Amino acid sequence: MAAEISRPVPLLEVRDLCVSFPSGGRMIPIVEHVSFTLGEREILGLVGESGSGKSVTAMAIMGLIDSPGVRITGSALFRGQELVGLPPARMRRLRGKQIAMIFQDPMTAFTPVYTIGWQIDEQIRAHERVTRRQARARTVQLLGEMGVPDPARTANRYPHQLSGGLRQRAMIAMALSCNPALLIADEPTTALDVTVQAQILELVRSLRATHGSSVLMITHDMGVVAETCDSTLVLYSGRVAETGPTDLLFAHPGHPYTAALLASIPPLDGPRPERLPTIAGAPPAPLDRPAGCAFDPRCDYVHESCRFVPPPLIPVGAGQEAACVLPTEGRPLSPRHVAAPTTQDAPA
Ligand SMILES: Nc1ncnc2c1ncn2[C@@H]1O[C@H](COP(=O)(O)OP(=O)(O)OP(=O)(O)O)[C@@H](O)[C@H]1O
Ligand SMILES: [Mg+2]
C-alpha cells in the first residue's frame, strides 16, 4: 500500500466561493470563483477597488450575510471544517472564539449603551468559564497590550467617549479576547489619521508574534499591503485578478490591473509627482460585467481572446498566478489607447 503523504491542513482554505444576490428577478453574481489559502501565522492581503467584493467575501466566510435570497456556493474550510452552510448556532460558537472580525467602523462592533470593558468582559464570558473578576483582569491586560493608556479606567468608558484610534484598539482587543486563530480585518485603518494608521498596522503585524494569529487583511491600499502582508490576493469585479507572495507580485505584477494599482501608490520619499496616476474609468457594475475579462474596458493591453471568457488563473511565478492572457500570448505591440483613441481621450 502506498504510504500516505500527510499535508498540514491550512488554517483557511477557500475554494470556488461564489456569492450572488437576487435583483430584478434574477441572481446577480457579486463574488465569482474566489479561491485562496491562508496558512497558520500568515497575513494575507485582500485588495481591490471599492465594490470589488472584499467585504462580501469576508462576510460570506464569517456566515454574516443574512440578505434574503442570497446564494453562497463553494467551500471555505476552517481547519478542515466547512463554514459554507454551517448552521448559525455552530457558526456563532466559532465566531469570537476561533475566528474574529474587526470592522472599518468600530461603532459596528460596540453597542453605545455599555462600557467597552463590559462588552469585552461579556465576549470572554460567552466563550470561557471565568468569573467576572477574571474576565475584567483579562480585558484590562488586553487593552494594555493594545497600547490603550490607563486601561483599567478606559475600560469603564463608553464607546463614544473614546477617540477613533482608541475605539479601534478596543475593538481589536475585543476581537483578540479569546485568542482567535483567524482575524479578519476589514479596512481597519481607513477611518484613522496617518499616525494612528501606522500604529494599528504595527499592532496587526505583532499579533502573529504575541497571539500566533493569522490575518486576512482587507484593504484598498497597496501601501498597506506592502507593509503588512506576506501574500496578496487582488480582487477585481468579484474575481481574482492575481495572487501570490507580496514581494513577487510587487516586483513583477502579472496582471495589468495589479500593475495599475501599484503605479497609483504614492512614493514614500522623494518629490511627489504633481498628480498620481489613477486608473481611468471605473469597474463595471455587477449587472454589466462583460462576458470576458472584467478589466477589458480599462486595460491598455486588450487581446482578442480577452473578450469572450474570463481568463483563467495561470502561473506567472513561484506561487504567483494571474488571470490574464498576456503572459502566454505576449503583449500586443500597441496598447489600446494608442491604437484606437476613444472620444474620452480626445482633447476637448
Ligand atoms: N446585501 C447585498 N445585496 C445586494 N448587493 C450587495 C449586498 N452587499 C453588497 N452588495 C454589492 O456587492 C458589491 C461588492 O460589495 P462589497 O461591500 O463586498 O465591496 P468592497 O470591495 O468591500 O468595497 P469597499 O472597498 O467600498 O468596502 C457591491 O456592488 C455591493 O453593492
Ligand atoms: Mg468593504
Short mmCIF file of C-alpha atoms and ligand atoms in Angstrom, two decimals:
data_model
loop_
_atom_site.label_atom_id
_atom_site.label_comp_id
_atom_site.label_asym_id
_atom_site.label_seq_id
_atom_site.Cartn_x
_atom_site.Cartn_y
_atom_site.Cartn_z
CA MET A 1 0.00 0.00 0.00
CA ALA A 2 1.38 3.40 -0.94
CA ALA A 3 2.42 5.49 2.02
CA GLU A 4 0.04 8.41 2.57
CA ILE A 5 1.70 11.78 2.38
CA SER A 6 0.26 13.92 5.14
CA ARG A 7 -0.01 17.59 4.30
CA PRO A 8 -0.63 20.10 7.07
CA VAL A 9 -4.25 21.28 6.96
CA PRO A 10 -4.19 25.04 6.16
CA LEU A 11 -5.93 27.32 8.58
CA LEU A 12 -8.37 28.56 5.94
CA GLU A 13 -8.87 27.10 2.50
CA VAL A 14 -11.40 28.90 0.31
CA ARG A 15 -12.32 27.17 -2.95
CA ASP A 16 -14.56 28.43 -5.69
CA LEU A 17 -16.52 30.75 -3.42
CA CYS A 18 -19.42 32.38 -5.26
CA VAL A 19 -21.94 34.81 -3.79
CA SER A 20 -24.93 36.17 -5.67
CA PHE A 21 -27.84 38.35 -4.62
CA PRO A 22 -31.30 38.42 -6.17
CA SER A 23 -32.25 41.56 -8.04
CA GLY A 24 -34.99 42.26 -10.56
CA GLY A 25 -35.99 38.60 -10.74
CA ARG A 26 -32.52 37.22 -11.38
CA MET A 27 -29.38 36.36 -9.45
CA ILE A 28 -26.55 38.89 -9.73
CA PRO A 29 -23.10 37.37 -9.19
CA ILE A 30 -21.03 39.54 -6.83
CA VAL A 31 -18.20 37.18 -5.89
CA GLU A 32 -17.19 34.62 -8.51
CA HIS A 33 -15.00 31.56 -8.03
CA VAL A 34 -12.71 33.06 -5.42
CA SER A 35 -10.07 30.65 -4.12
CA PHE A 36 -7.20 31.18 -1.72
CA THR A 37 -5.34 29.52 1.11
CA LEU A 38 -4.31 31.17 4.35
CA GLY A 39 -1.63 29.37 6.31
CA GLU A 40 -1.00 29.37 10.06
CA ARG A 41 0.55 32.69 11.18
CA GLU A 42 0.22 34.16 7.72
CA ILE A 43 -1.03 37.65 6.84
CA LEU A 44 -2.90 37.70 3.53
CA GLY A 45 -3.97 40.98 1.94
CA LEU A 46 -7.28 41.05 0.09
CA VAL A 47 -7.08 44.16 -2.06
CA GLY A 48 -9.26 45.78 -4.69
CA GLU A 49 -11.22 48.91 -5.52
CA SER A 50 -14.48 49.81 -3.82
CA GLY A 51 -17.23 47.37 -4.79
CA SER A 52 -14.86 44.58 -5.84
CA GLY A 53 -16.43 42.19 -3.31
CA LYS A 54 -13.86 42.21 -0.49
CA SER A 55 -16.36 42.62 2.34
CA VAL A 56 -18.88 40.25 0.76
CA THR A 57 -16.13 37.59 0.57
CA ALA A 58 -15.26 38.11 4.25
CA MET A 59 -18.87 38.23 5.39
CA ALA A 60 -19.65 35.03 3.45
CA ILE A 61 -16.76 33.25 5.19
CA MET A 62 -17.94 34.53 8.58
CA GLY A 63 -21.55 33.47 7.92
CA LEU A 64 -22.66 37.08 8.38
CA ILE A 65 -24.68 37.61 5.19
CA ASP A 66 -28.33 37.41 6.02
CA SER A 67 -29.83 39.09 2.94
CA PRO A 68 -32.94 37.25 1.81
CA GLY A 69 -32.36 35.05 -1.24
CA VAL A 70 -28.54 35.23 -1.14
CA ARG A 71 -26.86 32.23 -2.79
CA ILE A 72 -23.47 31.17 -1.47
CA THR A 73 -21.70 28.23 -3.08
CA GLY A 74 -18.21 26.77 -2.95
CA SER A 75 -16.23 25.94 0.11
CA ALA A 76 -14.43 27.64 2.99
CA LEU A 77 -12.66 25.10 5.15
CA PHE A 78 -11.50 26.37 8.52
CA ARG A 79 -9.03 23.81 9.90
CA GLY A 80 -10.85 21.29 7.74
CA GLN A 81 -14.35 22.29 8.92
CA GLU A 82 -16.75 23.54 6.25
CA LEU A 83 -18.08 27.02 7.01
CA VAL A 84 -20.36 27.41 3.99
CA GLY A 85 -23.79 26.28 5.06
CA LEU A 86 -22.78 25.81 8.71
CA PRO A 87 -25.85 26.20 10.95
CA PRO A 88 -25.90 29.69 12.54
CA ALA A 89 -25.63 28.35 16.10
CA ARG A 90 -22.42 26.47 15.28
CA MET A 91 -21.05 29.44 13.36
CA ARG A 92 -21.70 31.66 16.38
CA ARG A 93 -19.64 29.31 18.54
CA LEU A 94 -16.72 29.61 16.11
CA ARG A 95 -17.02 33.37 15.80
CA GLY A 96 -15.23 35.15 18.57
CA LYS A 97 -13.59 32.01 19.88
CA GLN A 98 -11.81 30.83 16.70
CA ILE A 99 -12.49 33.48 14.10
CA ALA A 100 -12.86 37.17 14.87
CA MET A 101 -13.54 40.15 12.69
CA ILE A 102 -12.66 43.80 13.03
CA PHE A 103 -14.68 46.28 11.06
CA GLN A 104 -13.89 49.57 9.39
CA ASP A 105 -16.19 51.35 11.79
CA PRO A 106 -15.68 50.29 15.43
CA MET A 107 -19.18 51.54 16.25
CA THR A 108 -20.40 48.46 14.33
CA ALA A 109 -18.75 46.23 16.91
CA PHE A 110 -19.73 48.08 20.09
CA THR A 111 -23.16 48.97 21.35
CA PRO A 112 -23.26 52.56 22.60
CA VAL A 113 -25.11 51.75 25.84
CA TYR A 114 -22.48 49.68 27.66
CA THR A 115 -18.88 50.46 28.60
CA ILE A 116 -16.26 48.93 26.36
CA GLY A 117 -14.87 46.95 29.30
CA TRP A 118 -18.28 45.39 29.99
CA GLN A 119 -18.62 44.41 26.33
CA ILE A 120 -15.17 42.79 26.18
CA ASP A 121 -15.81 41.01 29.51
CA GLU A 122 -19.06 39.58 28.09
CA GLN A 123 -17.30 38.37 24.95
CA ILE A 124 -14.78 36.49 27.11
CA ARG A 125 -17.50 35.08 29.36
CA ALA A 126 -19.54 33.91 26.37
CA HIS A 127 -16.75 31.53 25.41
CA GLU A 128 -14.99 30.67 28.64
CA ARG A 129 -15.91 29.69 32.18
CA VAL A 130 -14.34 32.56 34.05
CA THR A 131 -15.56 34.83 36.82
CA ARG A 132 -16.40 38.47 36.19
CA ARG A 133 -13.26 39.49 38.04
CA GLN A 134 -11.07 37.17 35.91
CA ALA A 135 -12.71 38.42 32.72
CA ARG A 136 -12.10 42.04 33.71
CA ALA A 137 -8.44 41.31 34.54
CA ARG A 138 -8.04 39.85 31.06
CA THR A 139 -9.85 42.81 29.45
CA VAL A 140 -7.56 45.29 31.18
CA GLN A 141 -4.48 43.28 30.20
CA LEU A 142 -5.58 43.14 26.55
CA LEU A 143 -6.37 46.84 26.40
CA GLY A 144 -2.90 47.49 27.81
CA GLU A 145 -1.31 45.20 25.21
CA MET A 146 -3.13 47.16 22.52
CA GLY A 147 -1.47 50.34 23.75
CA VAL A 148 -4.56 51.81 25.43
CA PRO A 149 -3.33 54.19 28.16
CA ASP A 150 -4.65 53.66 31.67
CA PRO A 151 -6.56 50.53 30.59
CA ALA A 152 -8.40 49.95 33.89
CA ARG A 153 -10.01 53.38 33.70
CA THR A 154 -10.54 53.31 29.95
CA ALA A 155 -12.44 50.03 30.33
CA ASN A 156 -15.12 51.94 32.23
CA ARG A 157 -15.75 54.38 29.43
CA TYR A 158 -18.46 54.26 26.80
CA PRO A 159 -17.55 53.89 23.11
CA HIS A 160 -18.49 57.50 22.28
CA GLN A 161 -16.13 58.76 24.99
CA LEU A 162 -13.08 57.35 23.17
CA SER A 163 -11.17 58.77 20.20
CA GLY A 164 -11.35 56.88 16.88
CA GLY A 165 -7.88 55.38 17.41
CA LEU A 166 -8.72 54.19 20.94
CA ARG A 167 -12.03 52.69 19.80
CA GLN A 168 -10.18 50.82 17.06
CA ARG A 169 -7.69 49.49 19.61
CA ALA A 170 -10.54 48.50 21.93
CA MET A 171 -12.24 46.66 19.05
CA ILE A 172 -9.03 44.77 18.27
CA ALA A 173 -8.75 43.92 21.98
CA MET A 174 -12.31 42.56 21.87
CA ALA A 175 -11.55 40.59 18.69
CA LEU A 176 -8.48 39.07 20.33
CA SER A 177 -10.11 38.43 23.70
CA CYS A 178 -10.48 34.71 23.03
CA ASN A 179 -7.23 34.26 21.13
CA PRO A 180 -8.81 33.60 17.73
CA ALA A 181 -6.72 31.62 15.27
CA LEU A 182 -8.03 33.78 12.43
CA LEU A 183 -8.58 37.51 12.47
CA ILE A 184 -10.41 39.12 9.57
CA ALA A 185 -9.63 42.84 9.49
CA ASP A 186 -11.91 44.73 7.09
CA GLU A 187 -10.27 48.10 6.32
CA PRO A 188 -9.16 48.53 9.92
CA THR A 189 -7.37 51.82 9.30
CA THR A 190 -9.30 53.80 6.69
CA ALA A 191 -11.15 55.97 9.20
CA LEU A 192 -7.97 56.87 11.10
CA ASP A 193 -5.30 59.52 10.69
CA VAL A 194 -1.91 58.51 9.31
CA THR A 195 -0.06 58.19 12.63
CA VAL A 196 -2.77 56.06 14.22
CA GLN A 197 -2.97 54.03 10.98
CA ALA A 198 0.72 53.16 11.28
CA GLN A 199 0.28 52.14 14.92
CA ILE A 200 -2.68 49.89 14.14
CA LEU A 201 -0.79 48.21 11.29
CA GLU A 202 2.15 47.61 13.63
CA LEU A 203 -0.32 46.07 16.07
CA VAL A 204 -1.74 43.75 13.41
CA ARG A 205 1.79 42.68 12.43
CA SER A 206 2.70 41.94 16.02
CA LEU A 207 -0.40 39.76 16.55
CA ARG A 208 1.23 36.81 14.91
CA ALA A 209 4.11 37.02 17.39
CA THR A 210 2.02 37.66 20.50
CA HIS A 211 -1.11 35.60 19.71
CA GLY A 212 0.02 33.32 16.86
CA SER A 213 -2.93 34.60 14.81
CA SER A 214 -3.32 34.53 11.03
CA VAL A 215 -4.84 37.63 9.49
CA LEU A 216 -6.96 38.25 6.43
CA MET A 217 -6.31 41.95 5.88
CA ILE A 218 -8.86 43.68 3.67
CA THR A 219 -7.79 46.98 2.16
CA HIS A 220 -7.92 49.06 -0.99
CA ASP A 221 -4.45 50.42 -0.26
CA MET A 222 -1.44 48.70 -1.86
CA GLY A 223 0.81 50.62 0.57
CA VAL A 224 -0.86 48.83 3.50
CA VAL A 225 -0.40 45.50 1.71
CA ALA A 226 3.30 46.17 1.08
CA GLU A 227 3.89 47.00 4.72
CA THR A 228 1.82 44.27 6.30
CA CYS A 229 1.07 41.22 4.16
CA ASP A 230 3.06 38.07 3.35
CA SER A 231 0.85 37.29 0.41
CA THR A 232 -1.66 39.21 -1.64
CA LEU A 233 -4.90 38.49 -3.45
CA VAL A 234 -6.08 41.14 -5.90
CA LEU A 235 -9.82 41.13 -6.47
CA TYR A 236 -11.32 42.84 -9.50
CA SER A 237 -15.06 42.98 -10.00
CA GLY A 238 -15.66 39.94 -7.81
CA ARG A 239 -13.00 37.75 -9.42
CA VAL A 240 -9.38 37.00 -8.53
CA ALA A 241 -7.14 39.03 -10.86
CA GLU A 242 -3.87 37.96 -9.29
CA THR A 243 -2.50 36.21 -6.25
CA GLY A 244 0.94 35.42 -4.90
CA PRO A 245 3.68 36.25 -2.40
CA THR A 246 3.62 40.03 -1.85
CA ASP A 247 7.29 40.61 -2.75
CA LEU A 248 6.97 38.74 -6.06
CA LEU A 249 3.66 40.31 -7.00
CA PHE A 250 5.01 43.79 -6.31
CA ALA A 251 8.26 43.16 -8.18
CA HIS A 252 6.66 41.51 -11.22
CA PRO A 253 2.90 42.05 -11.42
CA GLY A 254 1.37 39.56 -13.85
CA HIS A 255 -1.93 41.40 -14.38
CA PRO A 256 -2.26 44.92 -15.85
CA TYR A 257 -4.71 45.76 -13.05
CA THR A 258 -2.14 44.90 -10.36
CA ALA A 259 0.42 46.97 -12.26
CA ALA A 260 -2.02 49.90 -12.38
CA LEU A 261 -2.75 49.63 -8.64
CA LEU A 262 0.98 49.60 -7.93
CA ALA A 263 1.51 52.66 -10.10
CA SER A 264 -1.01 54.56 -8.00
CA ILE A 265 0.86 54.11 -4.68
CA PRO A 266 2.22 57.48 -3.57
CA PRO A 267 6.04 57.46 -3.30
CA LEU A 268 7.31 57.25 0.27
CA ASP A 269 10.22 59.58 -0.30
CA GLY A 270 11.50 61.92 -2.97
CA PRO A 271 9.46 64.58 -4.72
CA ARG A 272 5.82 63.65 -5.13
CA PRO A 273 4.50 63.81 -8.65
CA GLU A 274 2.01 66.59 -9.21
CA ARG A 275 -0.72 64.08 -9.96
CA LEU A 276 -0.67 60.42 -9.04
CA PRO A 277 -1.56 58.11 -11.86
CA THR A 278 -5.07 56.82 -11.43
CA ILE A 279 -6.76 54.07 -13.36
CA ALA A 280 -9.04 55.65 -15.94
CA GLY A 281 -12.67 54.55 -15.88
CA ALA A 282 -14.46 52.53 -13.23
CA PRO A 283 -15.07 48.83 -12.65
CA PRO A 284 -18.24 47.55 -14.32
CA ALA A 285 -21.39 47.41 -12.20
CA PRO A 286 -22.22 43.82 -11.22
CA LEU A 287 -25.15 43.88 -13.68
CA ASP A 288 -22.90 44.94 -16.58
CA ARG A 289 -19.94 42.64 -16.15
CA PRO A 290 -18.57 41.77 -19.59
CA ALA A 291 -18.58 38.14 -20.70
CA GLY A 292 -14.79 38.08 -20.86
CA CYS A 293 -12.20 39.77 -18.66
CA ALA A 294 -13.93 42.38 -16.46
CA PHE A 295 -10.86 44.65 -16.72
CA ASP A 296 -11.11 44.69 -20.53
CA PRO A 297 -12.73 48.16 -20.83
CA ARG A 298 -9.90 49.75 -18.81
CA CYS A 299 -6.99 47.63 -19.99
CA ASP A 300 -4.21 49.07 -22.12
CA TYR A 301 -3.27 45.63 -23.45
CA VAL A 302 -6.53 44.08 -24.59
CA HIS A 303 -6.16 40.94 -26.61
CA GLU A 304 -8.79 39.41 -28.87
CA SER A 305 -9.21 36.38 -26.59
CA CYS A 306 -9.93 38.57 -23.53
CA ARG A 307 -13.39 39.36 -24.84
CA PHE A 308 -15.16 36.03 -24.69
CA VAL A 309 -14.43 34.21 -21.45
CA PRO A 310 -12.80 35.39 -18.25
CA PRO A 311 -9.12 34.37 -18.50
CA PRO A 312 -8.26 31.56 -16.08
CA LEU A 313 -5.57 32.00 -13.45
CA ILE A 314 -2.24 30.89 -14.86
CA PRO A 315 1.10 30.56 -13.04
CA VAL A 316 3.37 33.56 -13.60
CA GLY A 317 5.93 32.96 -10.84
CA ALA A 318 6.61 30.77 -7.80
CA GLY A 319 3.22 30.62 -6.08
CA GLN A 320 2.01 33.56 -8.19
CA GLU A 321 -0.95 33.36 -10.59
CA ALA A 322 -2.63 35.97 -12.78
CA ALA A 323 -5.95 35.84 -14.64
CA CYS A 324 -4.53 37.37 -17.79
CA VAL A 325 -3.60 36.11 -21.23
CA LEU A 326 -0.59 38.44 -21.57
CA PRO A 327 1.97 36.08 -20.07
CA THR A 328 1.01 33.35 -22.58
CA GLU A 329 0.07 35.40 -25.64
CA GLY A 330 2.58 38.22 -25.34
CA ARG A 331 1.79 41.90 -25.11
CA PRO A 332 0.26 43.44 -28.22
CA LEU A 333 2.60 45.94 -29.83
CA SER A 334 0.38 48.92 -29.21
CA PRO A 335 -1.63 49.46 -26.11
CA ARG A 336 -5.28 50.02 -26.93
CA HIS A 337 -5.32 53.73 -26.10
CA VAL A 338 -2.60 54.30 -28.70
CA ALA A 339 -4.16 52.05 -31.32
CA ALA A 340 -7.72 53.28 -31.00
CA PRO A 341 -8.26 56.55 -29.11
CA THR A 342 -11.75 56.98 -27.77
CA THR A 343 -13.70 60.23 -27.74
CA GLN A 344 -12.99 60.40 -23.97
CA ASP A 345 -9.24 60.52 -24.71
CA ALA A 346 -9.60 63.21 -27.36
CA PRO A 347 -8.71 66.74 -26.26
CA ALA A 348 -11.74 68.93 -25.61
N1 LIG B 1 -26.67 42.52 0.73
C1 LIG B 1 -26.39 42.89 -0.52
N2 LIG B 1 -27.33 42.82 -1.51
C2 LIG B 1 -27.05 43.17 -2.78
N3 LIG B 1 -25.84 43.62 -3.19
C3 LIG B 1 -24.87 43.73 -2.27
C4 LIG B 1 -25.08 43.36 -0.88
N4 LIG B 1 -23.92 43.57 -0.21
C5 LIG B 1 -23.04 44.04 -1.12
N5 LIG B 1 -23.60 44.13 -2.34
C6 LIG B 1 -22.93 44.59 -3.58
O1 LIG B 1 -21.77 43.79 -3.74
C7 LIG B 1 -20.73 44.55 -4.34
C8 LIG B 1 -19.46 44.35 -3.55
O2 LIG B 1 -19.63 44.94 -2.28
P1 LIG B 1 -18.52 44.87 -1.15
O3 LIG B 1 -19.10 45.57 0.03
O4 LIG B 1 -18.05 43.48 -0.94
O5 LIG B 1 -17.34 45.74 -1.80
P2 LIG B 1 -15.92 46.08 -1.17
O6 LIG B 1 -14.89 45.52 -2.07
O7 LIG B 1 -15.88 45.65 0.26
O8 LIG B 1 -15.91 47.67 -1.31
P3 LIG B 1 -15.42 48.82 -0.29
O9 LIG B 1 -13.95 48.99 -0.55
O10 LIG B 1 -16.21 50.02 -0.71
O11 LIG B 1 -15.70 48.39 1.12
C9 LIG B 1 -21.23 45.98 -4.41
O12 LIG B 1 -21.65 46.22 -5.73
C10 LIG B 1 -22.39 46.00 -3.44
O13 LIG B 1 -23.35 46.93 -3.85
MG MG B 2 -15.86 46.67 2.07
#
